[in-house]
Short mmCIF file of C-alpha atoms and ligand atoms in Angstrom, two decimals:
data_model
loop_
_atom_site.label_atom_id
_atom_site.label_comp_id
_atom_site.label_asym_id
_atom_site.label_seq_id
_atom_site.Cartn_x
_atom_site.Cartn_y
_atom_site.Cartn_z
CA UNK A 1 -85.57 28.28 -52.58
CA UNK A 2 -82.75 30.31 -51.07
CA UNK A 3 -83.80 32.64 -48.35
CA UNK A 4 -81.80 35.70 -47.45
CA UNK A 5 -81.92 36.86 -43.83
CA UNK A 6 -82.13 40.69 -43.81
CA UNK A 7 -80.27 42.09 -40.87
CA UNK A 8 -80.20 45.81 -41.38
CA UNK A 9 -80.46 47.98 -38.26
CA UNK A 10 -83.21 49.80 -40.16
CA UNK A 11 -85.45 48.95 -43.14
CA UNK A 12 -83.47 51.10 -45.56
CA UNK A 13 -80.28 49.05 -44.83
CA UNK A 14 -82.27 45.82 -45.26
CA UNK A 15 -83.54 46.97 -48.63
CA UNK A 16 -79.91 47.66 -49.71
CA UNK A 17 -79.05 44.05 -48.64
CA UNK A 18 -81.94 42.71 -50.71
CA UNK A 19 -80.99 44.74 -53.79
CA UNK A 20 -77.39 43.54 -53.57
CA UNK A 21 -78.26 39.84 -53.42
CA UNK A 22 -81.62 39.63 -55.20
CA UNK A 23 -80.35 37.76 -58.24
CA UNK A 24 -79.42 34.73 -56.08
CA UNK A 25 -82.52 34.38 -53.88
CA UNK A 26 -86.21 33.64 -54.07
CA UNK A 27 -87.33 34.49 -50.52
CA UNK A 28 -86.32 36.82 -47.65
CA UNK A 29 -86.61 36.80 -43.92
CA UNK A 30 -86.88 40.16 -42.23
CA UNK A 31 -85.16 39.92 -38.86
CA UNK A 32 -87.17 42.23 -36.67
CA UNK A 33 -84.79 41.58 -33.80
CA UNK A 34 -82.01 43.34 -35.77
CA UNK A 35 -84.04 46.57 -36.18
CA UNK A 36 -82.98 49.31 -33.76
CA UNK A 37 -86.60 50.65 -33.66
CA UNK A 38 -89.68 48.93 -35.02
CA UNK A 39 -91.41 51.41 -37.32
CA UNK A 40 -94.43 49.72 -38.91
CA UNK A 41 -94.74 52.32 -41.73
CA UNK A 42 -91.12 51.63 -42.75
CA UNK A 43 -91.72 47.86 -42.67
CA UNK A 44 -94.79 48.39 -44.84
CA UNK A 45 -92.61 50.38 -47.26
CA UNK A 46 -90.02 47.56 -47.34
CA UNK A 47 -92.74 44.99 -48.12
CA UNK A 48 -93.97 47.10 -51.01
CA UNK A 49 -90.43 47.27 -52.52
CA UNK A 50 -89.56 43.58 -52.21
CA UNK A 51 -91.34 41.45 -54.85
CA UNK A 52 -90.48 38.03 -53.34
CA UNK A 53 -92.28 36.44 -50.33
CA UNK A 54 -91.07 37.82 -46.94
CA UNK A 55 -90.97 36.00 -43.58
CA UNK A 56 -91.32 38.01 -40.40
CA UNK A 57 -88.99 36.67 -37.69
CA UNK A 58 -88.63 38.18 -34.22
CA UNK A 59 -86.08 35.89 -32.62
CA UNK A 60 -85.19 35.62 -28.94
CA UNK A 61 -81.67 35.29 -27.67
CA UNK A 62 -82.24 31.76 -26.43
CA UNK A 63 -83.17 30.70 -30.01
CA UNK A 64 -80.13 32.38 -31.56
CA UNK A 65 -81.63 35.90 -32.05
CA UNK A 66 -81.13 39.30 -30.50
CA UNK A 67 -84.41 39.97 -28.69
CA UNK A 68 -83.97 40.19 -24.91
CA UNK A 69 -87.23 41.73 -23.78
CA UNK A 70 -90.43 40.24 -22.35
CA UNK A 71 -92.60 37.65 -24.13
CA UNK A 72 -95.63 39.82 -23.65
CA UNK A 73 -94.09 42.72 -25.62
CA UNK A 74 -92.77 40.35 -28.29
CA UNK A 75 -96.20 38.73 -28.84
CA UNK A 76 -97.72 42.20 -29.11
CA UNK A 77 -95.26 43.10 -31.87
CA UNK A 78 -95.89 39.76 -33.61
CA UNK A 79 -99.58 40.57 -33.49
CA UNK A 80 -99.03 43.97 -35.09
CA UNK A 81 -96.77 42.49 -37.81
CA UNK A 82 -99.72 40.28 -38.82
CA UNK A 83 -101.51 43.52 -40.02
CA UNK A 84 -98.81 43.83 -42.69
CA UNK A 85 -98.46 41.89 -45.92
CA UNK A 86 -95.97 39.25 -44.89
CA UNK A 87 -96.17 35.83 -46.64
CA UNK A 88 -94.92 33.95 -43.56
CA UNK A 89 -94.53 34.58 -39.85
CA UNK A 90 -92.13 32.57 -37.75
CA UNK A 91 -93.62 31.45 -34.39
CA UNK A 92 -91.58 29.33 -32.06
CA UNK A 93 -93.13 26.06 -30.95
CA UNK A 94 -93.78 27.26 -27.39
CA UNK A 95 -95.95 30.26 -28.43
CA UNK A 96 -99.45 29.04 -27.65
CA UNK A 97 -101.39 32.16 -28.58
CA UNK A 98 -104.59 31.30 -30.38
CA UNK A 99 -105.25 34.89 -31.37
CA UNK A 100 -101.94 34.97 -33.33
CA UNK A 101 -102.81 31.71 -35.10
CA UNK A 102 -106.36 32.91 -35.92
CA UNK A 103 -105.14 36.28 -37.19
CA UNK A 104 -102.41 34.70 -39.30
CA UNK A 105 -105.01 32.31 -40.83
CA UNK A 106 -107.45 35.18 -41.47
CA UNK A 107 -104.73 37.24 -43.19
CA UNK A 108 -103.54 34.15 -45.20
CA UNK A 109 -100.10 34.45 -43.63
CA UNK A 110 -98.53 31.00 -43.35
CA UNK A 111 -97.04 30.08 -40.01
CA UNK A 112 -93.50 28.69 -39.78
CA UNK A 113 -93.50 26.78 -36.57
CA UNK A 114 -89.91 26.71 -35.41
CA UNK A 115 -87.82 24.79 -32.91
CA UNK A 116 -84.17 25.61 -32.11
CA UNK A 117 -81.65 23.55 -30.26
CA UNK A 118 -78.49 25.56 -29.77
CA UNK A 119 -76.62 22.66 -28.05
CA UNK A 120 -77.36 19.44 -29.87
CA UNK A 121 -79.85 17.38 -31.86
CA UNK A 122 -82.82 15.97 -29.97
CA UNK A 123 -83.17 12.17 -30.19
CA UNK A 124 -86.86 12.60 -31.04
CA UNK A 125 -86.09 14.77 -34.09
CA UNK A 126 -88.64 13.10 -36.41
CA UNK A 127 -91.40 13.24 -33.77
CA UNK A 128 -90.76 16.93 -33.18
CA UNK A 129 -91.06 17.75 -36.88
CA UNK A 130 -94.34 15.81 -36.98
CA UNK A 131 -95.60 17.84 -34.02
CA UNK A 132 -94.57 21.13 -35.53
CA UNK A 133 -96.37 20.26 -38.72
CA UNK A 134 -99.51 18.98 -36.95
CA UNK A 135 -101.61 22.10 -37.46
CA UNK A 136 -100.63 22.44 -41.13
CA UNK A 137 -97.76 24.83 -40.40
CA UNK A 138 -94.36 24.76 -42.11
CA UNK A 139 -92.19 22.81 -39.63
CA UNK A 140 -88.79 24.41 -39.10
CA UNK A 141 -86.12 22.80 -37.03
CA UNK A 142 -82.65 24.22 -36.50
CA UNK A 143 -80.31 22.04 -34.47
CA UNK A 144 -76.62 22.01 -33.53
CA UNK A 145 -75.00 18.74 -34.68
CA UNK A 146 -72.13 17.53 -32.50
CA UNK A 147 -71.02 14.66 -34.70
CA UNK A 148 -71.39 13.16 -38.16
CA UNK A 149 -73.97 10.74 -36.63
CA UNK A 150 -76.15 13.82 -36.03
CA UNK A 151 -75.73 14.81 -39.68
CA UNK A 152 -76.86 11.30 -40.70
CA UNK A 153 -80.06 11.78 -38.61
CA UNK A 154 -80.78 15.12 -40.31
CA UNK A 155 -80.43 13.58 -43.78
CA UNK A 156 -82.65 10.70 -42.77
CA UNK A 157 -85.53 13.13 -42.29
CA UNK A 158 -85.98 13.11 -46.02
CA UNK A 159 -86.71 9.38 -46.06
CA UNK A 160 -88.62 9.16 -42.75
CA UNK A 161 -90.88 12.16 -43.33
CA UNK A 162 -91.30 12.22 -47.06
CA UNK A 163 -95.02 12.90 -46.69
CA UNK A 164 -94.39 16.32 -45.12
CA UNK A 165 -93.26 18.55 -48.00
CA UNK A 166 -93.49 21.80 -46.01
CA UNK A 167 -90.54 21.56 -43.74
CA UNK A 168 -87.12 23.07 -43.16
CA UNK A 169 -84.42 21.11 -41.36
CA UNK A 170 -81.08 22.74 -40.70
CA UNK A 171 -77.86 21.64 -39.02
CA UNK A 172 -76.00 24.67 -37.69
CA UNK A 173 -72.23 25.18 -37.40
CA UNK A 174 -69.46 23.87 -39.66
CA UNK A 175 -70.65 20.27 -39.28
CA UNK A 176 -74.08 21.33 -40.56
CA UNK A 177 -72.87 23.08 -43.70
CA UNK A 178 -73.68 20.06 -45.98
CA UNK A 179 -77.29 20.16 -44.65
CA UNK A 180 -77.56 23.74 -45.83
CA UNK A 181 -75.94 23.24 -49.28
CA UNK A 182 -77.82 19.95 -49.79
CA UNK A 183 -81.00 21.29 -48.23
CA UNK A 184 -83.10 19.53 -50.86
CA UNK A 185 -81.57 16.18 -49.86
CA UNK A 186 -82.87 16.83 -46.28
CA UNK A 187 -86.36 17.31 -47.79
CA UNK A 188 -86.30 21.05 -46.89
CA UNK A 189 -88.38 23.50 -48.95
CA UNK A 190 -85.84 26.31 -48.43
CA UNK A 191 -82.61 27.21 -46.67
CA UNK A 192 -81.20 30.36 -45.23
CA UNK A 193 -78.18 32.50 -46.16
CA UNK A 194 -76.69 35.77 -45.00
CA UNK A 195 -74.61 38.48 -46.63
CA UNK A 196 -70.87 37.53 -46.31
CA UNK A 197 -69.36 38.67 -43.01
CA UNK A 198 -72.81 39.22 -41.44
CA UNK A 199 -73.79 35.61 -40.68
CA UNK A 200 -77.05 35.48 -38.66
CA UNK A 201 -76.44 31.88 -37.64
CA UNK A 202 -73.32 29.76 -37.52
CA UNK A 203 -72.83 27.97 -40.87
CA UNK A 204 -74.79 30.49 -42.99
CA UNK A 205 -73.16 30.90 -46.42
CA UNK A 206 -73.61 33.88 -48.65
CA UNK A 207 -76.35 33.78 -51.32
CA UNK A 208 -73.67 34.00 -54.06
CA UNK A 209 -71.76 30.97 -52.66
CA UNK A 210 -74.97 28.99 -52.43
CA UNK A 211 -76.24 30.02 -55.85
CA UNK A 212 -73.19 30.72 -58.07
CA UNK A 213 -70.73 28.19 -56.62
CA UNK A 214 -72.93 25.34 -55.43
CA UNK A 215 -76.13 25.90 -57.46
CA UNK A 216 -77.82 24.50 -54.30
CA UNK A 217 -81.26 25.37 -55.68
CA UNK A 218 -80.70 23.06 -58.68
CA UNK A 219 -80.14 19.97 -56.62
CA UNK A 220 -82.73 17.23 -57.29
CA UNK A 221 -83.05 13.52 -56.62
CA UNK A 222 -80.79 12.70 -59.62
CA UNK A 223 -77.97 15.03 -58.53
CA UNK A 224 -74.76 13.13 -58.03
CA UNK A 225 -73.03 14.19 -54.82
CA UNK A 226 -69.25 14.45 -54.53
CA UNK A 227 -67.24 16.08 -51.79
CA UNK A 228 -64.15 16.50 -49.67
CA UNK A 229 -63.65 15.12 -46.22
CA UNK A 230 -61.18 16.58 -43.71
CA UNK A 231 -60.88 18.11 -40.24
CA UNK A 232 -60.57 21.04 -40.57
CA UNK A 233 -61.99 21.35 -44.08
CA UNK A 234 -63.95 24.54 -44.46
CA UNK A 235 -60.89 26.47 -45.80
CA UNK A 236 -60.77 24.21 -48.82
CA UNK A 237 -60.61 25.64 -52.36
CA UNK A 238 -61.60 22.34 -53.96
CA UNK A 239 -65.31 23.24 -54.45
CA UNK A 240 -64.07 26.04 -56.70
CA UNK A 241 -62.25 23.47 -58.87
CA UNK A 242 -65.10 20.95 -59.24
CA UNK A 243 -68.40 22.84 -59.17
CA UNK A 244 -67.65 25.26 -62.05
CA UNK A 245 -66.47 22.32 -64.12
CA UNK A 246 -69.72 20.35 -63.50
CA UNK A 247 -71.60 23.43 -64.50
CA UNK A 248 -69.55 24.01 -67.65
CA UNK A 249 -70.12 20.39 -68.74
CA UNK A 250 -73.81 20.50 -67.86
CA UNK A 251 -73.42 17.66 -65.33
CA UNK A 252 -76.09 17.35 -62.60
CA UNK A 253 -73.44 17.01 -59.87
CA UNK A 254 -72.38 18.92 -56.82
CA UNK A 255 -69.17 18.94 -54.71
CA UNK A 256 -69.56 19.74 -51.02
CA UNK A 257 -67.17 20.05 -48.01
CA UNK A 258 -67.83 17.54 -45.17
CA UNK A 259 -66.27 18.17 -41.78
CA UNK A 260 -65.68 14.64 -40.55
CA UNK A 261 -65.04 13.32 -37.04
CA UNK A 262 -65.13 9.65 -37.91
CA UNK A 263 -64.29 8.00 -41.29
CA UNK A 264 -66.48 4.97 -40.71
CA UNK A 265 -69.57 7.15 -40.20
CA UNK A 266 -68.69 9.13 -43.31
CA UNK A 267 -68.84 5.89 -45.41
CA UNK A 268 -72.32 5.29 -43.92
CA UNK A 269 -73.31 8.85 -44.85
CA UNK A 270 -71.82 8.26 -48.33
CA UNK A 271 -74.23 5.28 -48.72
CA UNK A 272 -77.18 7.28 -47.46
CA UNK A 273 -76.54 10.18 -49.86
CA UNK A 274 -75.30 7.90 -52.71
CA UNK A 275 -72.05 9.87 -52.75
CA UNK A 276 -70.14 8.97 -55.93
CA UNK A 277 -66.64 10.14 -54.97
CA UNK A 278 -64.69 12.35 -52.61
CA UNK A 279 -61.39 14.03 -51.99
CA UNK A 280 -59.55 13.21 -48.80
CA UNK A 281 -57.51 15.70 -46.82
CA UNK A 282 -55.75 15.81 -43.40
CA UNK A 283 -56.05 13.74 -41.26
CA UNK A 284 -57.85 10.97 -43.17
CA UNK A 285 -55.52 10.05 -46.02
CA UNK A 286 -54.41 6.83 -44.25
CA UNK A 287 -57.62 6.25 -42.27
CA UNK A 288 -59.69 5.70 -45.46
CA UNK A 289 -57.53 2.76 -46.61
CA UNK A 290 -59.36 -0.10 -44.76
CA UNK A 291 -62.67 0.92 -46.42
CA UNK A 292 -61.38 0.67 -49.98
CA UNK A 293 -62.06 -2.30 -52.18
CA UNK A 294 -59.39 -1.38 -54.75
CA UNK A 295 -56.29 0.81 -54.58
CA UNK A 296 -53.91 2.13 -57.23
CA UNK A 297 -50.22 1.36 -57.43
CA UNK A 298 -49.41 4.80 -56.02
CA UNK A 299 -51.68 4.35 -52.98
CA UNK A 300 -50.02 1.02 -52.26
CA UNK A 301 -46.59 2.59 -52.59
CA UNK A 302 -47.27 5.77 -50.62
CA UNK A 303 -49.68 4.31 -48.12
CA UNK A 304 -52.03 7.26 -48.40
CA UNK A 305 -55.01 8.10 -50.55
CA UNK A 306 -56.48 11.50 -51.47
CA UNK A 307 -59.16 10.47 -53.94
CA UNK A 308 -61.93 7.90 -53.47
CA UNK A 309 -64.61 7.06 -56.00
CA UNK A 310 -67.13 4.32 -56.91
CA UNK A 311 -65.78 1.97 -59.55
CA UNK A 312 -68.05 -1.00 -60.39
CA UNK A 313 -69.86 -0.49 -57.06
CA UNK A 314 -66.63 -0.73 -55.11
CA UNK A 315 -64.76 2.19 -53.43
CA UNK A 316 -61.50 2.72 -55.30
CA UNK A 317 -58.65 4.84 -53.94
CA UNK A 318 -56.07 6.68 -55.99
CA UNK A 319 -53.52 9.36 -55.16
CA UNK A 320 -53.68 12.41 -57.44
CA UNK A 321 -51.21 14.33 -55.17
CA UNK A 322 -48.51 12.11 -56.64
CA UNK A 323 -49.25 13.15 -60.26
CA UNK A 324 -50.45 16.60 -59.38
CA UNK A 325 -47.10 17.35 -57.70
CA UNK A 326 -45.20 16.19 -60.79
CA UNK A 327 -47.24 18.18 -63.32
CA UNK A 328 -45.50 21.59 -62.95
CA UNK A 329 -42.09 19.84 -63.03
CA UNK A 330 -42.75 17.46 -65.87
CA UNK A 331 -40.49 19.13 -68.41
CA UNK A 332 -37.50 19.32 -66.03
CA UNK A 333 -37.97 15.75 -64.87
CA UNK A 334 -38.32 14.36 -68.39
CA UNK A 335 -35.15 16.14 -69.44
CA UNK A 336 -33.40 15.00 -66.26
CA UNK A 337 -32.61 18.58 -65.25
CA UNK A 338 -33.69 17.67 -61.66
CA UNK A 339 -31.36 15.14 -60.17
CA UNK A 340 -31.20 16.16 -56.53
CA UNK A 341 -33.98 17.42 -54.31
CA UNK A 342 -34.38 18.62 -50.72
CA UNK A 343 -37.82 17.85 -49.22
CA UNK A 344 -38.83 19.74 -46.12
CA UNK A 345 -41.32 17.73 -44.07
CA UNK A 346 -42.12 14.08 -43.57
CA UNK A 347 -45.97 14.06 -43.33
CA UNK A 348 -48.60 12.68 -45.74
CA UNK A 349 -47.87 15.16 -48.52
CA UNK A 350 -44.11 14.56 -48.20
CA UNK A 351 -44.62 10.82 -48.77
CA UNK A 352 -46.29 11.51 -52.13
CA UNK A 353 -43.57 14.02 -53.09
CA UNK A 354 -40.63 11.77 -52.14
CA UNK A 355 -42.05 8.72 -53.87
CA UNK A 356 -42.86 10.76 -56.98
CA UNK A 357 -39.33 12.10 -57.14
CA UNK A 358 -37.77 8.68 -56.43
CA UNK A 359 -39.83 7.33 -59.33
CA UNK A 360 -37.72 9.70 -61.53
CA UNK A 361 -34.53 8.42 -59.87
CA UNK A 362 -33.95 11.75 -58.10
CA UNK A 363 -31.63 11.75 -55.09
CA UNK A 364 -33.67 13.11 -52.20
CA UNK A 365 -32.64 14.54 -48.84
CA UNK A 366 -35.45 14.79 -46.26
CA UNK A 367 -35.43 17.30 -43.38
CA UNK A 368 -38.24 17.37 -40.82
CA UNK A 369 -38.88 19.06 -37.51
CA UNK A 370 -39.29 15.62 -35.94
CA UNK A 371 -36.07 13.96 -37.13
CA UNK A 372 -37.27 10.42 -36.50
CA UNK A 373 -40.02 10.81 -39.11
CA UNK A 374 -37.46 12.06 -41.65
CA UNK A 375 -35.30 9.04 -40.90
CA UNK A 376 -38.21 6.61 -41.28
CA UNK A 377 -39.37 8.08 -44.61
CA UNK A 378 -35.81 8.15 -45.86
CA UNK A 379 -35.39 4.44 -45.01
CA UNK A 380 -38.67 3.53 -46.71
CA UNK A 381 -37.90 5.44 -49.90
CA UNK A 382 -34.18 4.90 -50.27
CA UNK A 383 -33.50 8.60 -49.60
CA UNK A 384 -31.15 10.33 -47.13
CA UNK A 385 -32.09 12.62 -44.28
CA UNK A 386 -30.72 15.38 -42.10
CA UNK A 387 -31.85 17.28 -39.04
CA UNK A 388 -33.17 20.82 -39.15
CA UNK A 389 -29.90 22.03 -37.56
CA UNK A 390 -27.99 20.44 -40.45
CA UNK A 391 -29.95 22.30 -43.12
CA UNK A 392 -27.00 24.64 -43.84
CA UNK A 393 -24.95 21.66 -44.88
CA UNK A 394 -27.25 20.83 -47.80
CA UNK A 395 -25.70 21.99 -51.11
CA UNK A 396 -26.03 21.43 -54.88
CA UNK A 397 -29.78 21.10 -54.93
CA UNK A 398 -31.83 21.36 -58.16
CA UNK A 399 -35.17 21.47 -56.38
CA UNK A 400 -36.39 22.28 -52.88
CA UNK A 401 -39.90 21.27 -51.92
CA UNK A 402 -41.63 22.72 -48.86
CA UNK A 403 -44.26 20.18 -47.85
CA UNK A 404 -44.88 21.16 -44.19
CA UNK A 405 -47.88 23.11 -42.96
CA UNK A 406 -45.48 25.71 -41.51
CA UNK A 407 -46.19 28.91 -43.46
CA UNK A 408 -49.79 27.99 -44.04
CA UNK A 409 -52.29 30.65 -42.92
CA UNK A 410 -52.59 31.63 -40.01
CA UNK A 411 -48.91 30.61 -39.46
CA UNK A 412 -47.68 32.81 -42.25
CA UNK A 413 -44.58 33.81 -40.28
CA UNK A 414 -43.11 30.29 -40.22
CA UNK A 415 -40.38 29.44 -42.72
CA UNK A 416 -39.20 25.80 -42.22
CA UNK A 417 -36.32 26.45 -44.70
CA UNK A 418 -34.83 29.25 -42.60
CA UNK A 419 -31.49 27.42 -42.05
CA UNK A 420 -31.02 26.85 -45.79
CA UNK A 421 -29.28 29.37 -48.03
CA UNK A 422 -30.75 29.64 -51.51
CA UNK A 423 -28.29 29.90 -54.41
CA UNK A 424 -30.86 31.12 -56.91
CA UNK A 425 -30.32 28.08 -59.16
CA UNK A 426 -32.73 25.71 -57.52
CA UNK A 427 -36.44 25.54 -58.20
CA UNK A 428 -38.48 26.42 -55.07
CA UNK A 429 -41.80 24.58 -54.79
CA UNK A 430 -44.15 25.21 -51.87
CA UNK A 431 -47.18 22.90 -51.37
CA UNK A 432 -48.89 25.47 -49.14
CA UNK A 433 -51.45 27.35 -51.20
CA UNK A 434 -52.86 29.78 -48.62
CA UNK A 435 -51.20 32.35 -48.73
CA UNK A 436 -50.12 32.06 -52.36
CA UNK A 437 -46.63 33.48 -51.62
CA UNK A 438 -45.24 32.10 -48.41
CA UNK A 439 -42.23 33.36 -46.47
CA UNK A 440 -40.26 30.44 -47.97
CA UNK A 441 -41.18 31.53 -51.54
CA UNK A 442 -40.40 35.17 -50.81
CA UNK A 443 -36.88 34.24 -49.74
CA UNK A 444 -36.46 32.00 -52.80
CA UNK A 445 -37.66 34.76 -55.12
CA UNK A 446 -35.26 37.26 -53.64
CA UNK A 447 -32.43 34.79 -54.35
CA UNK A 448 -33.57 34.52 -57.96
CA UNK A 449 -35.10 31.02 -57.85
CA UNK A 450 -37.94 29.84 -60.10
CA UNK A 451 -41.01 29.43 -57.91
CA UNK A 452 -43.85 26.93 -58.13
CA UNK A 453 -46.96 27.63 -56.03
CA UNK A 454 -49.08 25.19 -54.03
CA UNK A 455 -52.10 26.35 -56.02
CA UNK A 456 -50.49 24.95 -59.23
CA UNK A 457 -50.35 21.49 -57.61
CA UNK A 458 -53.84 21.83 -56.08
CA UNK A 459 -55.32 22.57 -59.46
CA UNK A 460 -53.39 19.83 -61.19
CA UNK A 461 -54.39 17.18 -58.62
CA UNK A 462 -58.01 18.49 -58.60
CA UNK A 463 -58.22 18.16 -62.41
CA UNK A 464 -57.08 14.55 -62.11
CA UNK A 465 -59.66 13.97 -59.35
CA UNK A 466 -62.39 15.45 -61.54
CA UNK A 467 -61.48 13.00 -64.29
CA UNK A 468 -61.55 10.04 -61.90
CA UNK A 469 -64.93 11.21 -60.48
CA UNK A 470 -66.70 11.85 -63.82
CA UNK A 471 -64.79 10.05 -66.55
CA UNK A 472 -64.73 13.39 -68.50
CA UNK A 473 -61.72 15.57 -69.29
CA UNK A 474 -61.63 18.69 -67.22
CA UNK A 475 -63.15 21.49 -69.37
CA UNK A 476 -61.02 24.27 -70.80
CA UNK A 477 -61.60 27.69 -69.25
CA UNK A 478 -64.49 29.56 -70.83
CA UNK A 479 -63.47 32.49 -73.05
CA UNK A 480 -64.47 35.67 -71.22
P1 NAP B 1 -49.29 16.27 -42.18
O1 NAP B 1 -49.30 14.85 -42.62
O2 NAP B 1 -50.04 16.68 -40.95
O3 NAP B 1 -47.74 16.66 -42.00
C1 NAP B 1 -47.39 17.94 -41.56
C2 NAP B 1 -45.93 18.17 -41.75
O4 NAP B 1 -45.64 19.53 -41.46
C3 NAP B 1 -45.03 17.31 -40.79
O5 NAP B 1 -43.80 17.06 -41.43
C4 NAP B 1 -44.84 18.32 -39.64
O6 NAP B 1 -43.63 18.07 -38.89
C5 NAP B 1 -44.65 19.62 -40.41
N1 NAP B 1 -44.94 20.82 -39.63
C6 NAP B 1 -46.10 21.23 -39.14
N2 NAP B 1 -46.00 22.42 -38.54
C7 NAP B 1 -44.68 22.75 -38.70
C8 NAP B 1 -43.95 23.92 -38.27
N3 NAP B 1 -44.50 24.93 -37.61
N4 NAP B 1 -42.63 23.97 -38.58
C9 NAP B 1 -42.02 22.96 -39.23
N5 NAP B 1 -42.68 21.88 -39.65
C10 NAP B 1 -44.02 21.74 -39.40
O7 NAP B 1 -49.88 17.25 -43.34
P2 NAP B 1 -49.72 16.98 -44.93
O8 NAP B 1 -50.88 16.26 -45.49
O9 NAP B 1 -48.35 16.46 -45.20
O10 NAP B 1 -49.86 18.49 -45.47
C11 NAP B 1 -48.79 19.41 -45.29
C12 NAP B 1 -49.10 20.73 -46.10
O11 NAP B 1 -49.19 20.40 -47.49
C13 NAP B 1 -50.44 21.37 -45.75
O12 NAP B 1 -50.19 22.75 -45.71
C14 NAP B 1 -51.33 21.02 -46.90
O13 NAP B 1 -52.31 22.02 -47.11
C15 NAP B 1 -50.31 21.02 -48.01
N6 NAP B 1 -50.80 20.20 -49.19
C16 NAP B 1 -50.99 20.89 -50.36
C17 NAP B 1 -51.39 20.16 -51.46
C18 NAP B 1 -51.55 20.87 -52.75
O14 NAP B 1 -52.21 20.33 -53.65
N7 NAP B 1 -50.97 22.05 -52.92
C19 NAP B 1 -51.62 18.78 -51.36
C20 NAP B 1 -51.44 18.14 -50.14
C21 NAP B 1 -51.00 18.87 -49.04
P3 NAP B 1 -43.64 17.06 -37.64
O15 NAP B 1 -43.53 15.72 -38.22
O16 NAP B 1 -42.46 17.50 -36.87
O17 NAP B 1 -44.94 17.29 -36.93
#
């Protein structure tokens, strides 16, 4: 079940939130601590209008909520809330008020016994869940993972505490996002989400992202998990390439972003979750190589891998950036209309680009902010190189490829080609896909150049990844 946290400053606003998101959710949590004034008649009215089960939560600041008053007053309010028709009430583990427990039991309101750690993950995580569950309550634990090791521990709850079906285990923050999307793989009975832009807790996704993009509520023990690893990674558009395609082909698969601090631990997590394949982004494209049993010719050539998947029980690495980059240029390359290219940058993406162009016998000039890296890549690939200051001496270019992260949001103002004068005859290709039109592309367009956008390459390489992951052709877009 997906649970929407209602955070209106009054009940009317919370009802509007519910109405807006109701198609995606099966449960709501009314955050009493967000109400400006607690009016029991209005809460009663809200409960009569919301047909799904409602949790009453009155959260203290120290547990991630807004309530700053005394415990005595809070417990009095919780007691009064038990007169209303809530399905669940959230009581933190340290509330030892027998009268609240007795009243909840008499009114058939189930207790969610919660524990929050806003700084880390307790080493006795499993024991704590057992304790919270002891009196037959739903055990809820929300912790703050500091590393991928912590994420491993949260996913292990599913195996270690299989006999406790009524539990909710959540990892907060960006690291914890996979534990929210794959909540069923942690053994949780539900997970929380918030309206976009109004996140109640760090890492909350919107109900629509959880439901329409990830279909998180459909995950079961047979769901094949795929993903992307990177650091940072949460800006990625790749889930929007893979998840709709799984859905269209009726595949029981999900593609999730994993913020990774250590590649070795990720391979352990991949074993634990039986992950079938994953995309690799900055800074792990080289770091994954020692863990691969097989690599493709391109990976060997480029020395970097952006796609890893299980092939006959062995991790195989391929590089779809190489072919994804070529896709929008295929016609010009096949007809040999591109003979000379200027490549800006000498990082991981530039390596794929230069090798791909050299494979078509293009003459390549590399220019990079750190000149030594340009020189090294030029030596390895049989290209030439120049310094940034010498950019104005580069002429007669058929293609200019911008491969640096300069220009990528939030650095939209950067244009690593600023010393170069466009003639209007060259094709301008930017690998950056956020924003779609970079400063570099704007200048190229003004000069009359044909532009190719980073999104074109992202989609092309993603389609190839999908085919490596699943063995199926990427589906055609549905007719609308
Ligand atoms: P990387 O290995 O970290 O390399 C970064 C490159 O950008 C280096 O050459 C670096 O120069 C240069 N750079 C960074 N900031 C700069 C600035 N302010 N001015 C000038 N140069 C700057 O990263 P990568 O994997 O190559 O990725 C680079 C970009 O390509 C990213 O924006 C990534 O999103 C994009 N990309 C897109 C696709 C796609 O499918 N569209 C695929 C792969 C990558 P120094 O050597 O001097 O540090």
